[in-house]
Amino acid sequence: MSGLSTESSSKVSKKDLKRREFILNGNPMIVVLNISLPLMALGAFSYISSIIDTVVVSTTDNDALSGVVMISQIKQLITALGGGFATGSSIIVSRLIGRGEYDKAKKAANTTIEVFFCLAALVITVIQFAAVGILKLGGMTPEMIDMGIGYFRVQIVSIGVGLFNQVFMGLEKSRGAMKNITFINIASMALKLMFTIIFVNGFHLGTAWVAGGTLCADICVTLYALVNLFRKNYLFKFNRKNTMFTKDFFKSLCSLSIPVSLGKFVFSLGKVLVNRLGMRYEEAEPGAVGALGVSNQISGSVTHLTSASEDSESSIISYNLSKKQYSRMIKLFFCTLALNLTISIIGYIILVVFSEPISVFFAGDGGARKAALIKKIFSFERVGIIALAVNSSVNGLIYGLGYTKLSMICNLSRLFVFRIPSMLVMINCFPDMGAESLGIAMLVSNVGIGLMSVVIGVVCLLKIKHHKTKDNVKI
């Protein structure tokens, strides 16, 4: 095995050594497919999970649906912070494994596990005490808070548990254990569906237990993670003594993670502002904001898949950067881009062909008027699906290179340079256009960030070609 001493190799299982060799020397497209597809499955399961919650709540208690949607936005704000640190820790561990420094990789993994376990407990405790205040800040009415507080309190626990699970999944990804991730995804989705049906449809326990189904599935994943973390032959077997609470480790972790967290948090926060801007159309076209949210959800059926490639690509690029395999990194990027473009083009065609029945399905009891409103907004937003596939491919590249500050700039630009200004222009300059303006604003935003990503991608590829990138993880 290249770059590994005999002593280092003897401490690592043959499977883990084989995975490293595969990522560093295997056929680029096969590597991308092998690492990316399981994470795309995770994105699909996450999307389906949100659809299940929406559909179940709308059929059992229509008045609770708005509260559930708003709470989901608040949940995304909180999880965005944890997700950035999971990305950062995964990049560090991937770099160390790529170098063949397994001892340091184990210490980094153990440190991350301990920190995030404590952080998850802290998040659950603090947010539980501040739950009502957070919902008030989110703009929910007293009636909505009364109806949704139980759901939110369960979701808070789920956020904490999910935070720990994110770290574990990131570590599995960093060692290339994609079969495990696939198994976890399928089992988690099946358990969530089973628990939700039992709690809501079987025992009629109410809205809070929709979140309860998610929580039970998340806890099962946590138990699986804990069993592995204390398993003798597991690469990242947990040992409190085998940690690295050092300045260099936390400096690298924070420099990689904070820009990702901040960028995702601000973008999620901006969705709330966008919805408030969309309220201008509610009087003339009731349900405009809801239709915009549904349009986002429909486009998410494709973009959830392509955005999942960001994590897989970052891991692959990190491995190869650590070994200075520059030409291979370029090939891996174009393989990821080809995969994302293929998925987005096929997805776009399917959504165009079946736009009518999809709009009717998501309109629910809103009837033909709401379905027409959804279809009108989505007819513009769907154009940006392909542009977002390019954006995801470039994001994965810059994560892998460690340019996380650049990813933050992209997220901020998507919101403050393209989305909000275009919405303000449509609202103030074309007030008679109606809710259709929302779809046009989404089109401008998504295409704009896609074009910006092309420029950034070209610059990064040129730096790789001329060997001007370097492994910036110093531990």
PDB file of N, CA, C and O in Angstrom, residues 345-393:
ATOM      1  N   ILE A 345     -30.460  16.664 -15.477  1.00  0.00           N
ATOM      2  CA  ILE A 345     -31.154  16.714 -16.779  1.00  0.00           C
ATOM      3  C   ILE A 345     -32.304  15.707 -16.816  1.00  0.00           C
ATOM      4  O   ILE A 345     -33.418  16.032 -17.251  1.00  0.00           O
ATOM      5  N   ILE A 346     -32.040  14.478 -16.340  1.00  0.00           N
ATOM      6  CA  ILE A 346     -33.108  13.468 -16.284  1.00  0.00           C
ATOM      7  C   ILE A 346     -34.219  13.932 -15.353  1.00  0.00           C
ATOM      8  O   ILE A 346     -35.417  13.830 -15.683  1.00  0.00           O
ATOM      9  N   GLY A 347     -33.838  14.476 -14.185  1.00  0.00           N
ATOM     10  CA  GLY A 347     -34.828  14.973 -13.230  1.00  0.00           C
ATOM     11  C   GLY A 347     -35.657  16.108 -13.809  1.00  0.00           C
ATOM     12  O   GLY A 347     -36.881  16.160 -13.624  1.00  0.00           O
ATOM     13  N   TYR A 348     -34.991  17.017 -14.509  1.00  0.00           N
ATOM     14  CA  TYR A 348     -35.693  18.144 -15.130  1.00  0.00           C
ATOM     15  C   TYR A 348     -36.733  17.658 -16.131  1.00  0.00           C
ATOM     16  O   TYR A 348     -37.876  18.127 -16.138  1.00  0.00           O
ATOM     17  N   ILE A 349     -36.333  16.718 -16.973  1.00  0.00           N
ATOM     18  CA  ILE A 349     -37.256  16.179 -17.988  1.00  0.00           C
ATOM     19  C   ILE A 349     -38.471  15.525 -17.321  1.00  0.00           C
ATOM     20  O   ILE A 349     -39.619  15.741 -17.739  1.00  0.00           O
ATOM     21  N   ILE A 350     -38.231  14.728 -16.285  1.00  0.00           N
ATOM     22  CA  ILE A 350     -39.330  14.055 -15.581  1.00  0.00           C
ATOM     23  C   ILE A 350     -40.283  15.074 -14.966  1.00  0.00           C
ATOM     24  O   ILE A 350     -41.520  14.947 -15.072  1.00  0.00           O
ATOM     25  N   LEU A 351     -39.733  16.113 -14.338  1.00  0.00           N
ATOM     26  CA  LEU A 351     -40.576  17.126 -13.686  1.00  0.00           C
ATOM     27  C   LEU A 351     -41.373  17.935 -14.700  1.00  0.00           C
ATOM     28  O   LEU A 351     -42.493  18.369 -14.409  1.00  0.00           O
ATOM     29  N   VAL A 352     -40.806  18.156 -15.885  1.00  0.00           N
ATOM     30  CA  VAL A 352     -41.538  18.869 -16.941  1.00  0.00           C
ATOM     31  C   VAL A 352     -42.683  18.003 -17.463  1.00  0.00           C
ATOM     32  O   VAL A 352     -43.825  18.461 -17.600  1.00  0.00           O
ATOM     33  N   VAL A 353     -42.389  16.749 -17.752  1.00  0.00           N
ATOM     34  CA  VAL A 353     -43.397  15.840 -18.310  1.00  0.00           C
ATOM     35  C   VAL A 353     -44.548  15.631 -17.336  1.00  0.00           C
ATOM     36  O   VAL A 353     -45.729  15.600 -17.738  1.00  0.00           O
ATOM     37  N   PHE A 354     -44.236  15.491 -16.041  1.00  0.00           N
ATOM     38  CA  PHE A 354     -45.269  15.189 -15.042  1.00  0.00           C
ATOM     39  C   PHE A 354     -45.611  16.396 -14.169  1.00  0.00           C
ATOM     40  O   PHE A 354     -46.064  16.238 -13.032  1.00  0.00           O
ATOM     41  N   SER A 355     -45.404  17.597 -14.679  1.00  0.00           N
ATOM     42  CA  SER A 355     -45.643  18.812 -13.890  1.00  0.00           C
ATOM     43  C   SER A 355     -47.100  18.932 -13.435  1.00  0.00           C
ATOM     44  O   SER A 355     -47.371  19.377 -12.311  1.00  0.00           O
ATOM     45  N   GLU A 356     -48.031  18.521 -14.291  1.00  0.00           N
ATOM     46  CA  GLU A 356     -49.462  18.634 -13.958  1.00  0.00           C
ATOM     47  C   GLU A 356     -49.834  17.750 -12.767  1.00  0.00           C
ATOM     48  O   GLU A 356     -50.340  18.249 -11.746  1.00  0.00           O
ATOM     49  N   PRO A 357     -49.611  16.432 -12.828  1.00  0.00           N
ATOM     50  CA  PRO A 357     -49.987  15.585 -11.685  1.00  0.00           C
ATOM     51  C   PRO A 357     -49.182  15.894 -10.420  1.00  0.00           C
ATOM     52  O   PRO A 357     -49.709  15.765  -9.309  1.00  0.00           O
ATOM     53  N   ILE A 358     -47.931  16.318 -10.572  1.00  0.00           N
ATOM     54  CA  ILE A 358     -47.117  16.670  -9.397  1.00  0.00           C
ATOM     55  C   ILE A 358     -47.714  17.883  -8.697  1.00  0.00           C
ATOM     56  O   ILE A 358     -47.836  17.921  -7.465  1.00  0.00           O
ATOM     57  N   SER A 359     -48.103  18.887  -9.470  1.00  0.00           N
ATOM     58  CA  SER A 359     -48.712  20.096  -8.897  1.00  0.00           C
ATOM     59  C   SER A 359     -50.019  19.775  -8.197  1.00  0.00           C
ATOM     60  O   SER A 359     -50.297  20.288  -7.108  1.00  0.00           O
ATOM     61  N   VAL A 360     -50.815  18.914  -8.800  1.00  0.00           N
ATOM     62  CA  VAL A 360     -52.095  18.519  -8.201  1.00  0.00           C
ATOM     63  C   VAL A 360     -51.865  17.761  -6.895  1.00  0.00           C
ATOM     64  O   VAL A 360     -52.552  17.990  -5.897  1.00  0.00           O
ATOM     65  N   PHE A 361     -50.874  16.867  -6.886  1.00  0.00           N
ATOM     66  CA  PHE A 361     -50.562  16.091  -5.677  1.00  0.00           C
ATOM     67  C   PHE A 361     -50.182  17.004  -4.525  1.00  0.00           C
ATOM     68  O   PHE A 361     -50.690  16.864  -3.401  1.00  0.00           O
ATOM     69  N   PHE A 362     -49.280  17.964  -4.785  1.00  0.00           N
ATOM     70  CA  PHE A 362     -48.816  18.845  -3.725  1.00  0.00           C
ATOM     71  C   PHE A 362     -49.864  19.894  -3.345  1.00  0.00           C
ATOM     72  O   PHE A 362     -49.798  20.462  -2.249  1.00  0.00           O
ATOM     73  N   ALA A 363     -50.804  20.152  -4.238  1.00  0.00           N
ATOM     74  CA  ALA A 363     -51.864  21.124  -3.915  1.00  0.00           C
ATOM     75  C   ALA A 363     -52.809  20.575  -2.854  1.00  0.00           C
ATOM     76  O   ALA A 363     -53.409  21.323  -2.092  1.00  0.00           O
ATOM     77  N   GLY A 364     -52.941  19.253  -2.780  1.00  0.00           N
ATOM     78  CA  GLY A 364     -53.795  18.631  -1.764  1.00  0.00           C
ATOM     79  C   GLY A 364     -55.227  19.106  -1.880  1.00  0.00           C
ATOM     80  O   GLY A 364     -55.839  19.075  -2.952  1.00  0.00           O
ATOM     81  N   ASP A 365     -55.756  19.601  -0.741  1.00  0.00           N
ATOM     82  CA  ASP A 365     -57.143  20.071  -0.716  1.00  0.00           C
ATOM     83  C   ASP A 365     -57.298  21.470  -1.310  1.00  0.00           C
ATOM     84  O   ASP A 365     -58.406  22.004  -1.359  1.00  0.00           O
ATOM     85  N   GLY A 366     -56.170  22.080  -1.759  1.00  0.00           N
ATOM     86  CA  GLY A 366     -56.236  23.433  -2.312  1.00  0.00           C
ATOM     87  C   GLY A 366     -56.912  23.507  -3.663  1.00  0.00           C
ATOM     88  O   GLY A 366     -57.283  24.587  -4.118  1.00  0.00           O
ATOM     89  N   GLY A 367     -57.046  22.371  -4.316  1.00  0.00           N
ATOM     90  CA  GLY A 367     -57.772  22.330  -5.578  1.00  0.00           C
ATOM     91  C   GLY A 367     -56.991  22.858  -6.767  1.00  0.00           C
ATOM     92  O   GLY A 367     -55.775  23.071  -6.716  1.00  0.00           O
ATOM     93  N   ALA A 368     -57.730  23.098  -7.863  1.00  0.00           N
ATOM     94  CA  ALA A 368     -57.126  23.472  -9.138  1.00  0.00           C
ATOM     95  C   ALA A 368     -56.424  24.823  -9.072  1.00  0.00           C
ATOM     96  O   ALA A 368     -55.379  25.019  -9.708  1.00  0.00           O
ATOM     97  N   ARG A 369     -56.967  25.769  -8.292  1.00  0.00           N
ATOM     98  CA  ARG A 369     -56.356  27.105  -8.213  1.00  0.00           C
ATOM     99  C   ARG A 369     -54.965  27.032  -7.602  1.00  0.00           C
ATOM    100  O   ARG A 369     -54.013  27.626  -8.114  1.00  0.00           O
ATOM    101  N   LYS A 370     -54.829  26.294  -6.497  1.00  0.00           N
ATOM    102  CA  LYS A 370     -53.523  26.162  -5.849  1.00  0.00           C
ATOM    103  C   LYS A 370     -52.560  25.380  -6.736  1.00  0.00           C
ATOM    104  O   LYS A 370     -51.371  25.718  -6.828  1.00  0.00           O
ATOM    105  N   ALA A 371     -53.045  24.343  -7.400  1.00  0.00           N
ATOM    106  CA  ALA A 371     -52.199  23.557  -8.300  1.00  0.00           C
ATOM    107  C   ALA A 371     -51.663  24.426  -9.432  1.00  0.00           C
ATOM    108  O   ALA A 371     -50.484  24.322  -9.810  1.00  0.00           O
ATOM    109  N   ALA A 372     -52.517  25.298  -9.962  1.00  0.00           N
ATOM    110  CA  ALA A 372     -52.097  26.191 -11.043  1.00  0.00           C
ATOM    111  C   ALA A 372     -51.042  27.180 -10.560  1.00  0.00           C
ATOM    112  O   ALA A 372     -50.090  27.505 -11.284  1.00  0.00           O
ATOM    113  N   LEU A 373     -51.200  27.653  -9.313  1.00  0.00           N
ATOM    114  CA  LEU A 373     -50.241  28.596  -8.727  1.00  0.00           C
ATOM    115  C   LEU A 373     -48.873  27.927  -8.538  1.00  0.00           C
ATOM    116  O   LEU A 373     -47.828  28.505  -8.853  1.00  0.00           O
ATOM    117  N   ILE A 374     -48.916  26.713  -8.036  1.00  0.00           N
ATOM    118  CA  ILE A 374     -47.663  25.952  -7.850  1.00  0.00           C
ATOM    119  C   ILE A 374     -46.975  25.728  -9.194  1.00  0.00           C
ATOM    120  O   ILE A 374     -45.759  25.936  -9.331  1.00  0.00           O
ATOM    121  N   LYS A 375     -47.741  25.315 -10.172  1.00  0.00           N
ATOM    122  CA  LYS A 375     -47.189  25.027 -11.497  1.00  0.00           C
ATOM    123  C   LYS A 375     -46.588  26.275 -12.127  1.00  0.00           C
ATOM    124  O   LYS A 375     -45.529  26.213 -12.771  1.00  0.00           O
ATOM    125  N   LYS A 376     -47.251  27.425 -11.910  1.00  0.00           N
ATOM    126  CA  LYS A 376     -46.775  28.678 -12.497  1.00  0.00           C
ATOM    127  C   LYS A 376     -45.424  29.085 -11.918  1.00  0.00           C
ATOM    128  O   LYS A 376     -44.493  29.445 -12.651  1.00  0.00           O
ATOM    129  N   ILE A 377     -45.289  28.991 -10.597  1.00  0.00           N
ATOM    130  CA  ILE A 377     -44.024  29.354  -9.952  1.00  0.00           C
ATOM    131  C   ILE A 377     -42.924  28.366 -10.314  1.00  0.00           C
ATOM    132  O   ILE A 377     -41.802  28.744 -10.646  1.00  0.00           O
ATOM    133  N   PHE A 378     -43.276  27.076 -10.294  1.00  0.00           N
ATOM    134  CA  PHE A 378     -42.265  26.051 -10.548  1.00  0.00           C
ATOM    135  C   PHE A 378     -41.798  26.049 -11.997  1.00  0.00           C
ATOM    136  O   PHE A 378     -40.675  25.638 -12.286  1.00  0.00           O
ATOM    137  N   SER A 379     -42.630  26.519 -12.926  1.00  0.00           N
ATOM    138  CA  SER A 379     -42.234  26.549 -14.334  1.00  0.00           C
ATOM    139  C   SER A 379     -40.989  27.411 -14.545  1.00  0.00           C
ATOM    140  O   SER A 379     -40.222  27.194 -15.500  1.00  0.00           O
ATOM    141  N   PHE A 380     -40.764  28.378 -13.646  1.00  0.00           N
ATOM    142  CA  PHE A 380     -39.551  29.195 -13.696  1.00  0.00           C
ATOM    143  C   PHE A 380     -38.439  28.591 -12.838  1.00  0.00           C
ATOM    144  O   PHE A 380     -37.285  28.514 -13.265  1.00  0.00           O
ATOM    145  N   GLU A 381     -38.792  28.166 -11.638  1.00  0.00           N
ATOM    146  CA  GLU A 381     -37.764  27.673 -10.723  1.00  0.00           C
ATOM    147  C   GLU A 381     -37.043  26.438 -11.260  1.00  0.00           C
ATOM    148  O   GLU A 381     -35.838  26.267 -11.046  1.00  0.00           O
ATOM    149  N   ARG A 382     -37.755  25.571 -11.960  1.00  0.00           N
ATOM    150  CA  ARG A 382     -37.151  24.314 -12.412  1.00  0.00           C
ATOM    151  C   ARG A 382     -36.003  24.530 -13.392  1.00  0.00           C
ATOM    152  O   ARG A 382     -35.123  23.681 -13.534  1.00  0.00           O
ATOM    153  N   VAL A 383     -35.979  25.694 -14.063  1.00  0.00           N
ATOM    154  CA  VAL A 383     -34.903  25.992 -15.017  1.00  0.00           C
ATOM    155  C   VAL A 383     -33.551  26.006 -14.301  1.00  0.00           C
ATOM    156  O   VAL A 383     -32.524  25.657 -14.882  1.00  0.00           O
ATOM    157  N   GLY A 384     -33.558  26.391 -13.032  1.00  0.00           N
ATOM    158  CA  GLY A 384     -32.310  26.497 -12.288  1.00  0.00           C
ATOM    159  C   GLY A 384     -31.775  25.180 -11.754  1.00  0.00           C
ATOM    160  O   GLY A 384     -30.689  25.153 -11.155  1.00  0.00           O
ATOM    161  N   ILE A 385     -32.491  24.083 -11.939  1.00  0.00           N
ATOM    162  CA  ILE A 385     -32.065  22.787 -11.396  1.00  0.00           C
ATOM    163  C   ILE A 385     -30.699  22.384 -11.937  1.00  0.00           C
ATOM    164  O   ILE A 385     -29.824  21.921 -11.204  1.00  0.00           O
ATOM    165  N   ILE A 386     -30.490  22.576 -13.238  1.00  0.00           N
ATOM    166  CA  ILE A 386     -29.212  22.199 -13.854  1.00  0.00           C
ATOM    167  C   ILE A 386     -28.093  23.109 -13.356  1.00  0.00           C
ATOM    168  O   ILE A 386     -26.967  22.653 -13.094  1.00  0.00           O
ATOM    169  N   ALA A 387     -28.402  24.407 -13.195  1.00  0.00           N
ATOM    170  CA  ALA A 387     -27.396  25.342 -12.686  1.00  0.00           C
ATOM    171  C   ALA A 387     -26.972  24.963 -11.265  1.00  0.00           C
ATOM    172  O   ALA A 387     -25.790  25.074 -10.910  1.00  0.00           O
ATOM    173  N   LEU A 388     -27.913  24.501 -10.457  1.00  0.00           N
ATOM    174  CA  LEU A 388     -27.586  24.094  -9.082  1.00  0.00           C
ATOM    175  C   LEU A 388     -26.748  22.822  -9.059  1.00  0.00           C
ATOM    176  O   LEU A 388     -25.981  22.595  -8.114  1.00  0.00           O
ATOM    177  N   ALA A 389     -26.872  21.977 -10.086  1.00  0.00           N
ATOM    178  CA  ALA A 389     -26.023  20.791 -10.181  1.00  0.00           C
ATOM    179  C   ALA A 389     -24.566  21.197 -10.376  1.00  0.00           C
ATOM    180  O   ALA A 389     -23.650  20.594  -9.801  1.00  0.00           O
ATOM    181  N   VAL A 390     -24.354  22.238 -11.184  1.00  0.00           N
ATOM    182  CA  VAL A 390     -22.998  22.770 -11.382  1.00  0.00           C
ATOM    183  C   VAL A 390     -22.479  23.353 -10.073  1.00  0.00           C
ATOM    184  O   VAL A 390     -21.327  23.125  -9.679  1.00  0.00           O
ATOM    185  N   ASN A 391     -23.336  24.087  -9.385  1.00  0.00           N
ATOM    186  CA  ASN A 391     -22.965  24.697  -8.097  1.00  0.00           C
ATOM    187  C   ASN A 391     -22.546  23.636  -7.079  1.00  0.00           C
ATOM    188  O   ASN A 391     -21.546  23.807  -6.364  1.00  0.00           O
ATOM    189  N   SER A 392     -23.288  22.539  -7.010  1.00  0.00           N
ATOM    190  CA  SER A 392     -22.952  21.462  -6.070  1.00  0.00           C
ATOM    191  C   SER A 392     -21.602  20.828  -6.407  1.00  0.00           C
ATOM    192  O   SER A 392     -20.808  20.514  -5.514  1.00  0.00           O
ATOM    193  N   SER A 393     -21.333  20.640  -7.696  1.00  0.00           N
ATOM    194  CA  SER A 393     -20.061  20.051  -8.123  1.00  0.00           C
ATOM    195  C   SER A 393     -18.889  20.939  -7.725  1.00  0.00           C
ATOM    196  O   SER A 393     -17.855  20.445  -7.250  1.00  0.00           O
TER     197      SER A 393
END
